[in-house]
One Martini backbone bead per residue (centre of mass of N, CA, C, O) as a GRO file, in nm:
protein
  384
    1MET     BB    1   0.463   0.327   1.430
    2GLY     BB    2   0.416   0.044   1.321
    3ASN     BB    3   0.369   0.132   1.028
    4THR     BB    4   0.648   0.262   0.983
    5VAL     BB    5   0.842   0.012   1.051
    6ASP     BB    6   0.671  -0.137   0.802
    7ARG     BB    7   0.646   0.066   0.564
    8GLY     BB    8   0.401   0.223   0.568
    9MET     BB    9   0.102   0.381   0.446
   10GLY     BB   10  -0.074   0.666   0.334
   11PHE     BB   11  -0.193   0.992   0.313
   12GLY     BB   12  -0.108   1.256   0.145
   13MET     BB   13   0.194   1.413   0.172
   14ASN     BB   14   0.302   1.200   0.415
   15TYR     BB   15   0.266   0.885   0.312
   16ALA     BB   16   0.574   0.808   0.363
   17HIS     BB   17   0.649   0.752   0.671
   18HIS     BB   18   0.957   0.648   0.671
   19GLN     BB   19   1.039   0.941   0.529
   20CYS     BB   20   0.949   1.109   0.820
   21VAL     BB   21   1.192   1.040   0.988
   22ALA     BB   22   1.351   1.203   1.301
   23GLY     BB   23   1.418   0.979   1.488
   24ILE     BB   24   1.507   0.706   1.711
   25GLU     BB   25   1.422   0.472   1.968
   26ILE     BB   26   1.620   0.193   2.100
   27MET     BB   27   1.602  -0.141   2.205
   28LEU     BB   28   1.830  -0.366   2.271
   29PRO     BB   29   1.903  -0.692   2.353
   30ASP     BB   30   2.110  -0.574   2.591
   31GLY     BB   31   1.940  -0.293   2.690
   32ASP     BB   32   2.018  -0.077   2.519
   33ILE     BB   33   2.000   0.279   2.440
   34VAL     BB   34   1.907   0.436   2.127
   35ARG     BB   35   1.974   0.732   1.936
   36THR     BB   36   1.901   0.898   1.641
   37GLY     BB   37   2.053   1.132   1.501
   38GLN     BB   38   2.021   1.437   1.657
   39TRP     BB   39   1.907   1.281   1.913
   40GLY     BB   40   2.203   1.183   2.006
   41ILE     BB   41   2.198   1.477   2.114
   42SER     BB   42   2.188   1.639   2.384
   43SER     BB   43   1.963   1.897   2.354
   44SER     BB   44   1.889   1.915   2.062
   45PRO     BB   45   1.729   2.137   1.836
   46ASN     BB   46   1.747   1.901   1.589
   47ALA     BB   47   1.618   1.626   1.668
   48PHE     BB   48   1.330   1.672   1.473
   49LEU     BB   49   1.453   1.824   1.195
   50SER     BB   50   1.661   1.601   1.131
   51LYS     BB   51   1.746   1.293   0.956
   52PHE     BB   52   2.053   1.344   1.031
   53THR     BB   53   2.399   1.254   1.083
   54PHE     BB   54   2.693   1.173   1.174
   55GLY     BB   55   2.728   0.904   1.002
   56PRO     BB   56   2.563   0.634   1.020
   57SER     BB   57   2.254   0.514   0.937
   58LEU     BB   58   2.018   0.322   1.150
   59GLU     BB   59   1.711   0.305   1.094
   60GLY     BB   60   1.688   0.072   0.876
   61LEU     BB   61   1.750  -0.168   1.081
   62PHE     BB   62   1.434  -0.115   1.217
   63PHE     BB   63   1.298  -0.198   0.954
   64GLN     BB   64   1.169  -0.481   0.919
   65SER     BB   65   1.267  -0.584   1.221
   66ASN     BB   66   1.465  -0.770   1.501
   67LEU     BB   67   1.713  -0.583   1.629
   68GLY     BB   68   1.478  -0.423   1.778
   69ILE     BB   69   1.302  -0.177   1.984
   70VAL     BB   70   1.078   0.062   1.916
   71THR     BB   71   0.990   0.334   2.149
   72LYS     BB   72   1.059   0.590   1.966
   73MET     BB   73   0.934   0.876   1.757
   74SER     BB   74   0.997   1.094   1.487
   75LEU     BB   75   0.725   1.260   1.305
   76TRP     BB   76   0.633   1.412   1.039
   77LEU     BB   77   0.401   1.661   0.973
   78THR     BB   78   0.128   1.812   0.832
   79PRO     BB   79   0.039   2.106   0.767
   80GLN     BB   80  -0.221   2.303   0.814
   81PRO     BB   81  -0.438   2.397   0.582
   82GLN     BB   82  -0.649   2.608   0.413
   83ALA     BB   83  -0.673   2.381   0.181
   84TYR     BB   84  -0.889   2.121   0.028
   85MET     BB   85  -0.889   1.861  -0.231
   86CYS     BB   86  -1.103   1.625  -0.360
   87CYS     BB   87  -0.983   1.376  -0.587
   88SER     BB   88  -1.097   1.232  -0.906
   89PHE     BB   89  -1.039   0.953  -1.146
   90SER     BB   90  -1.199   0.798  -1.430
   91MET     BB   91  -1.224   0.480  -1.610
   92PRO     BB   92  -1.398   0.226  -1.803
   93LEU     BB   93  -1.146   0.047  -1.875
   94PHE     BB   94  -0.917  -0.193  -1.821
   95THR     BB   95  -0.700  -0.064  -2.035
   96ASP     BB   96  -0.681   0.235  -1.905
   97LEU     BB   97  -0.447   0.206  -1.705
   98GLU     BB   98  -0.203   0.286  -1.873
   99VAL     BB   99  -0.262   0.592  -1.907
  100MET     BB  100  -0.298   0.663  -1.612
  101VAL     BB  101  -0.014   0.595  -1.512
  102ASP     BB  102   0.147   0.781  -1.703
  103VAL     BB  103   0.017   1.052  -1.627
  104PHE     BB  104   0.051   1.044  -1.315
  105GLY     BB  105   0.351   0.986  -1.310
  106GLU     BB  106   0.436   1.255  -1.437
  107MET     BB  107   0.298   1.437  -1.219
  108LYS     BB  108   0.467   1.332  -0.985
  109ARG     BB  109   0.756   1.404  -1.100
  110ASN     BB  110   0.680   1.728  -1.161
  111GLY     BB  111   0.471   1.824  -0.907
  112THR     BB  112   0.163   1.847  -0.960
  113VAL     BB  113   0.157   1.586  -0.781
  114GLN     BB  114   0.232   1.537  -0.421
  115SER     BB  115   0.056   1.318  -0.343
  116CYS     BB  116  -0.112   1.052  -0.305
  117VAL     BB  117  -0.193   0.791  -0.541
  118TRP     BB  118  -0.498   0.607  -0.553
  119PHE     BB  119  -0.569   0.290  -0.683
  120THR     BB  120  -0.880   0.153  -0.802
  121SER     BB  121  -1.136  -0.089  -0.840
  122LEU     BB  122  -1.439  -0.207  -0.910
  123ILE     BB  123  -1.439  -0.463  -0.730
  124GLU     BB  124  -1.362  -0.310  -0.470
  125THR     BB  125  -1.614  -0.137  -0.453
  126LEU     BB  126  -1.817  -0.376  -0.436
  127CYS     BB  127  -1.700  -0.508  -0.176
  128ILE     BB  128  -1.787  -0.265   0.012
  129MET     BB  129  -2.108  -0.277  -0.069
  130GLY     BB  130  -2.081  -0.605  -0.073
  131ARG     BB  131  -2.148  -0.922  -0.202
  132ARG     BB  132  -2.118  -1.151  -0.435
  133GLU     BB  133  -2.425  -1.247  -0.418
  134ASP     BB  134  -2.536  -0.955  -0.502
  135TYR     BB  135  -2.406  -0.991  -0.822
  136TRP     BB  136  -2.365  -1.323  -0.814
  137ALA     BB  137  -2.510  -1.658  -0.873
  138GLY     BB  138  -2.271  -1.805  -0.948
  139GLU     BB  139  -1.984  -1.959  -0.998
  140GLY     BB  140  -1.741  -1.804  -0.876
  141PRO     BB  141  -1.629  -1.548  -1.019
  142VAL     BB  142  -1.688  -1.259  -1.159
  143PRO     BB  143  -1.751  -1.193  -1.467
  144ASP     BB  144  -1.687  -0.968  -1.711
  145TRP     BB  145  -1.978  -0.924  -1.818
  146ARG     BB  146  -2.093  -0.853  -1.533
  147LEU     BB  147  -1.911  -0.616  -1.469
  148GLU     BB  148  -2.011  -0.441  -1.702
  149GLU     BB  149  -2.300  -0.423  -1.607
  150LEU     BB  150  -2.232  -0.291  -1.333
  151ARG     BB  151  -2.098  -0.040  -1.444
  152LEU     BB  152  -2.351   0.066  -1.594
  153GLU     BB  153  -2.548   0.067  -1.350
  154THR     BB  154  -2.356   0.258  -1.157
  155GLY     BB  155  -2.130   0.449  -1.313
  156PHE     BB  156  -1.866   0.335  -1.291
  157GLY     BB  157  -1.546   0.270  -1.298
  158HIS     BB  158  -1.276   0.061  -1.340
  159TRP     BB  159  -1.094   0.311  -1.261
  160TYR     BB  160  -0.930   0.477  -0.982
  161ALA     BB  161  -0.822   0.805  -0.882
  162ARG     BB  162  -0.686   0.926  -0.567
  163TRP     BB  163  -0.656   1.263  -0.427
  164GLY     BB  164  -0.481   1.543  -0.284
  165LEU     BB  165  -0.505   1.893  -0.214
  166TYR     BB  166  -0.264   2.127  -0.057
  167GLY     BB  167  -0.319   2.462   0.069
  168PRO     BB  168  -0.357   2.731  -0.074
  169LYS     BB  169  -0.630   2.804  -0.248
  170ARG     BB  170  -0.503   2.916  -0.515
  171ILE     BB  171  -0.312   2.676  -0.559
  172VAL     BB  172  -0.515   2.449  -0.568
  173GLU     BB  173  -0.677   2.560  -0.810
  174ALA     BB  174  -0.437   2.560  -1.008
  175GLN     BB  175  -0.370   2.263  -0.997
  176PHE     BB  176  -0.643   2.155  -1.099
  177GLU     BB  177  -0.637   2.292  -1.375
  178GLU     BB  178  -0.383   2.144  -1.474
  179ILE     BB  179  -0.487   1.857  -1.445
  180LYS     BB  180  -0.730   1.886  -1.633
  181SER     BB  181  -0.567   1.956  -1.884
  182VAL     BB  182  -0.400   1.699  -1.904
  183LEU     BB  183  -0.638   1.490  -1.908
  184SER     BB  184  -0.791   1.601  -2.160
  185ARG     BB  185  -0.549   1.521  -2.351
  186ARG     BB  186  -0.452   1.217  -2.246
  187ALA     BB  187  -0.763   1.133  -2.103
  188PRO     BB  188  -1.067   1.193  -2.242
  189ARG     BB  189  -1.246   0.942  -2.120
  190GLY     BB  190  -1.246   1.071  -1.858
  191THR     BB  191  -1.332   1.151  -1.503
  192ILE     BB  192  -1.348   1.451  -1.315
  193SER     BB  193  -1.306   1.551  -0.963
  194GLY     BB  194  -1.360   1.844  -0.731
  195ASN     BB  195  -1.353   1.915  -0.376
  196LEU     BB  196  -1.371   2.214  -0.196
  197TYR     BB  197  -1.190   2.312   0.109
  198SER     BB  198  -1.209   2.607   0.331
  199ASN     BB  199  -1.070   2.881   0.477
  200GLN     BB  200  -1.171   3.215   0.447
  201GLU     BB  201  -0.929   3.290   0.579
  202GLU     BB  202  -0.624   3.384   0.479
  203ASP     BB  203  -0.484   3.252   0.765
  204GLY     BB  204  -0.634   3.001   0.776
  205ARG     BB  205  -0.755   2.677   0.897
  206LEU     BB  206  -0.843   2.361   0.826
  207GLU     BB  207  -1.082   2.147   0.947
  208ALA     BB  208  -1.109   1.812   0.919
  209THR     BB  209  -1.408   1.774   1.047
  210THR     BB  210  -1.552   1.949   0.802
  211VAL     BB  211  -1.513   1.707   0.627
  212PRO     BB  212  -1.663   1.489   0.462
  213ASP     BB  213  -1.625   1.156   0.460
  214GLN     BB  214  -1.625   1.109   0.141
  215ASP     BB  215  -1.362   1.332   0.132
  216GLY     BB  216  -1.192   1.241   0.377
  217GLN     BB  217  -1.046   1.126   0.634
  218MET     BB  218  -0.751   0.991   0.546
  219PHE     BB  219  -0.695   1.260   0.369
  220VAL     BB  220  -0.712   1.430   0.673
  221GLY     BB  221  -0.622   1.230   0.924
  222ILE     BB  222  -0.869   1.023   0.957
  223PRO     BB  223  -0.954   0.747   1.072
  224SER     BB  224  -1.056   0.432   0.896
  225LEU     BB  225  -1.311   0.150   0.822
  226TRP     BB  226  -1.457   0.151   0.534
  227SER     BB  227  -1.311  -0.124   0.401
  228LEU     BB  228  -1.380  -0.375   0.583
  229PRO     BB  229  -1.626  -0.523   0.429
  230LEU     BB  230  -1.455  -0.680   0.205
  231ILE     BB  231  -1.406  -0.953   0.367
  232ASN     BB  232  -1.720  -1.056   0.307
  233TRP     BB  233  -1.751  -1.127   0.005
  234PRO     BB  234  -1.749  -1.471   0.022
  235ILE     BB  235  -1.982  -1.459   0.234
  236SER     BB  236  -2.260  -1.597   0.315
  237LYS     BB  237  -2.552  -1.496   0.473
  238ASN     BB  238  -2.631  -1.811   0.541
  239LYS     BB  239  -2.347  -1.832   0.684
  240LYS     BB  240  -2.292  -1.831   1.025
  241ASP     BB  241  -1.980  -1.976   1.037
  242GLY     BB  242  -1.829  -1.778   0.893
  243LYS     BB  243  -1.474  -1.667   0.824
  244ALA     BB  244  -1.316  -1.392   0.759
  245ALA     BB  245  -1.048  -1.321   0.519
  246HIS     BB  246  -0.724  -1.161   0.445
  247GLY     BB  247  -0.500  -1.073   0.170
  248ASP     BB  248  -0.168  -1.031   0.005
  249TYR     BB  249   0.012  -0.927  -0.285
  250ALA     BB  250   0.318  -0.700  -0.274
  251PRO     BB  251   0.446  -0.551  -0.527
  252VAL     BB  252   0.716  -0.384  -0.682
  253ILE     BB  253   0.654  -0.141  -0.943
  254PRO     BB  254   0.693   0.026  -1.202
  255SER     BB  255   0.584   0.343  -1.330
  256SER     BB  256   0.415   0.164  -1.570
  257GLY     BB  257   0.165   0.103  -1.780
  258LYS     BB  258   0.267  -0.154  -1.916
  259LEU     BB  259   0.346  -0.314  -1.653
  260LEU     BB  260   0.074  -0.299  -1.508
  261MET     BB  261  -0.092  -0.433  -1.729
  262GLU     BB  262   0.065  -0.695  -1.731
  263TRP     BB  263   0.004  -0.777  -1.440
  264MET     BB  264  -0.302  -0.795  -1.467
  265GLU     BB  265  -0.298  -1.013  -1.699
  266VAL     BB  266  -0.146  -1.226  -1.521
  267SER     BB  267  -0.313  -1.226  -1.241
  268LYS     BB  268  -0.606  -1.280  -1.318
  269PRO     BB  269  -0.601  -1.593  -1.387
  270ILE     BB  270  -0.492  -1.677  -1.111
  271CYS     BB  271  -0.728  -1.585  -0.946
  272GLU     BB  272  -0.962  -1.733  -1.100
  273ALA     BB  273  -0.842  -2.028  -1.064
  274ASN     BB  274  -0.887  -1.961  -0.727
  275GLY     BB  275  -1.184  -1.803  -0.687
  276VAL     BB  276  -1.096  -1.501  -0.762
  277GLU     BB  277  -1.070  -1.180  -0.803
  278LEU     BB  278  -0.934  -0.890  -0.932
  279MET     BB  279  -0.806  -0.726  -0.644
  280ALA     BB  280  -0.682  -0.404  -0.712
  281ASP     BB  281  -0.431  -0.191  -0.565
  282PHE     BB  282  -0.247   0.135  -0.556
  283PHE     BB  283   0.060   0.316  -0.478
  284MET     BB  284   0.188   0.621  -0.591
  285HIS     BB  285   0.492   0.710  -0.674
  286GLU     BB  286   0.729   0.854  -0.859
  287ARG     BB  287   0.872   0.547  -0.971
  288HIS     BB  288   0.661   0.372  -0.811
  289VAL     BB  289   0.464   0.090  -0.706
  290VAL     BB  290   0.228  -0.033  -0.462
  291LEU     BB  291   0.087  -0.347  -0.480
  292MET     BB  292  -0.249  -0.500  -0.430
  293ASN     BB  293  -0.333  -0.835  -0.410
  294MET     BB  294  -0.635  -0.910  -0.322
  295PHE     BB  295  -0.783  -1.149  -0.075
  296THR     BB  296  -1.071  -1.351   0.000
  297TRP     BB  297  -1.195  -1.574   0.271
  298ASP     BB  298  -1.292  -1.883   0.418
  299GLN     BB  299  -1.161  -2.031   0.701
  300THR     BB  300  -1.376  -2.286   0.706
  301ASP     BB  301  -1.254  -2.350   0.410
  302PRO     BB  302  -1.022  -2.563   0.287
  303ALA     BB  303  -1.039  -2.506  -0.019
  304GLN     BB  304  -0.988  -2.201  -0.005
  305LYS     BB  305  -0.715  -2.212   0.138
  306ALA     BB  306  -0.567  -2.369  -0.086
  307LYS     BB  307  -0.611  -2.159  -0.311
  308ILE     BB  308  -0.462  -1.923  -0.177
  309GLU     BB  309  -0.188  -2.060  -0.174
  310ARG     BB  310  -0.167  -2.092  -0.484
  311LEU     BB  311  -0.194  -1.797  -0.548
  312TYR     BB  312   0.060  -1.695  -0.410
  313TYR     BB  313   0.260  -1.867  -0.573
  314GLY     BB  314   0.180  -1.757  -0.852
  315LEU     BB  315   0.259  -1.459  -0.800
  316TYR     BB  316   0.548  -1.510  -0.719
  317GLY     BB  317   0.647  -1.632  -0.986
  318GLU     BB  318   0.590  -1.376  -1.161
  319ALA     BB  319   0.761  -1.176  -0.997
  320LYS     BB  320   1.035  -1.321  -1.019
  321LYS     BB  321   1.066  -1.304  -1.329
  322ARG     BB  322   1.060  -0.964  -1.299
  323GLY     BB  323   1.203  -0.857  -1.025
  324TYR     BB  324   0.983  -0.837  -0.794
  325GLY     BB  325   0.950  -0.715  -0.505
  326MET     BB  326   0.860  -0.666  -0.168
  327TYR     BB  327   0.696  -0.480   0.061
  328ARG     BB  328   0.517  -0.698   0.220
  329GLY     BB  329   0.432  -0.963   0.469
  330HIS     BB  330   0.384  -1.256   0.587
  331VAL     BB  331   0.549  -1.452   0.814
  332ASN     BB  332   0.512  -1.720   0.635
  333HIS     BB  333   0.694  -1.553   0.385
  334MET     BB  334   0.953  -1.520   0.579
  335GLY     BB  335   1.246  -1.634   0.608
  336LYS     BB  336   1.391  -1.914   0.842
  337PHE     BB  337   1.252  -2.000   1.105
  338LEU     BB  338   1.080  -2.259   1.023
  339ILE     BB  339   1.317  -2.425   0.923
  340LEU     BB  340   1.453  -2.463   1.196
  341VAL     BB  341   1.217  -2.605   1.330
  342ARG     BB  342   1.209  -2.838   1.095
  343ASP     BB  343   1.491  -2.927   1.006
  344SER     BB  344   1.528  -2.786   0.712
  345LYS     BB  345   1.691  -2.730   0.380
  346GLN     BB  346   1.446  -2.655   0.235
  347LEU     BB  347   1.251  -2.480   0.040
  348THR     BB  348   1.007  -2.270   0.166
  349ARG     BB  349   0.761  -2.044   0.217
  350THR     BB  350   0.949  -1.881   0.429
  351ASP     BB  351   1.157  -1.784   0.181
  352LEU     BB  352   1.034  -1.605  -0.038
  353ILE     BB  353   1.124  -1.309   0.011
  354ALA     BB  354   1.432  -1.343   0.070
  355ASN     BB  355   1.493  -1.499  -0.206
  356LEU     BB  356   1.494  -1.240  -0.396
  357ASN     BB  357   1.788  -1.176  -0.278
  358ASP     BB  358   2.022  -1.294  -0.523
  359PHE     BB  359   2.266  -1.138  -0.511
  360ASN     BB  360   2.548  -1.289  -0.461
  361ASN     BB  361   2.420  -1.527  -0.315
  362HIS     BB  362   2.260  -1.362  -0.096
  363ALA     BB  363   2.417  -1.117   0.049
  364TYR     BB  364   2.205  -0.963   0.205
  365ASN     BB  365   2.121  -1.192   0.395
  366ARG     BB  366   2.398  -1.240   0.523
  367PHE     BB  367   2.431  -0.962   0.647
  368VAL     BB  368   2.177  -0.953   0.826
  369GLU     BB  369   2.233  -1.235   0.979
  370LYS     BB  370   2.523  -1.136   1.112
  371ILE     BB  371   2.390  -0.934   1.282
  372LYS     BB  372   2.512  -0.846   1.619
  373VAL     BB  373   2.452  -0.675   1.935
  374SER     BB  374   2.443  -0.964   2.075
  375PRO     BB  375   2.465  -1.282   2.195
  376LEU     BB  376   2.137  -1.273   2.240
  377ALA     BB  377   2.077  -1.241   1.957
  378ASP     BB  378   1.798  -1.322   1.739
  379ILE     BB  379   1.826  -1.401   1.396
  380SER     BB  380   1.536  -1.376   1.232
  381GLY     BB  381   1.316  -1.338   0.958
  382GLY     BB  382   1.106  -1.247   1.133
  383GLN     BB  383   0.858  -1.090   1.313
  384ARG     BB  384   0.793  -0.881   1.638
   0.00000   0.00000   0.00000
């Protein structure tokens, strides 16, 4: 539920969790309890079946918000399918991202691929497998020439797209054949794989736990911490008191190969100038992507902390130039709460995300900040 109200994402068919909500229960600051949608009608048989009711929809007021506390939620689940196929597609070059985005974006929009398509990079794969010192003995981030050596040594692609196909076995197989056909024409340099798992009974249902971890886990609804080791990337194994940390800058970008490639080319030197590699992954929706510029550092190293702060500001500046809003972020970079504490009228880092809503002299911010459901309500820009 916490992931959903923060507009978090997952994998599979219903990966955009906040778009699968059919009614929420909220406690307001004055203690009143409200239920939204058809759930606002006592004993309604449609309480969890319809996403809307007559009148204004209130759910959005409580996503990424402190206007109330969400205490209950109805969330649509994905029906258990007969078959599931774990699919991946990789391409070898940094610049191959452009064609990958355009081809998969088109397949998302025309319904050929209906689930989440998750794009990851070579450096992110290496981060999960080891630490920087395992691959590079020099100073600073791993250079491009060494990354290319590692790509050839491992046989990995520079970019990966991963997604799942779900449904009746014959339909899943037909979908995969169509995807293979499209990719062979539009991106012939790439490599595709698909591993099929199914219940052999005509009306049977596949048990998620029967899918091997390397092909299943979060793609079949099983929580996983498999990517957690990446936070240790910058920590030397000889440094016993190092403390790993990670963060990201998460812009929302149109699903355009040209624009995604432009962002990578702009953000890469900013990352490298501040001591980290371009560690990027993103989740493809029908018409936009949510991109994560990931970065990891040693919290015990003041110099690294200062570089990460400069990195964040650098990415923010480039995103603002292009009109790219934020998916979500750290409380230190949103709202005006800390400005009030500091009794300062100057723009500080805590204004960064809200400040992007600049239409009509920040009319959106004025509207949100003036909403009060009780005289006791404290409308600050941060999250609680």
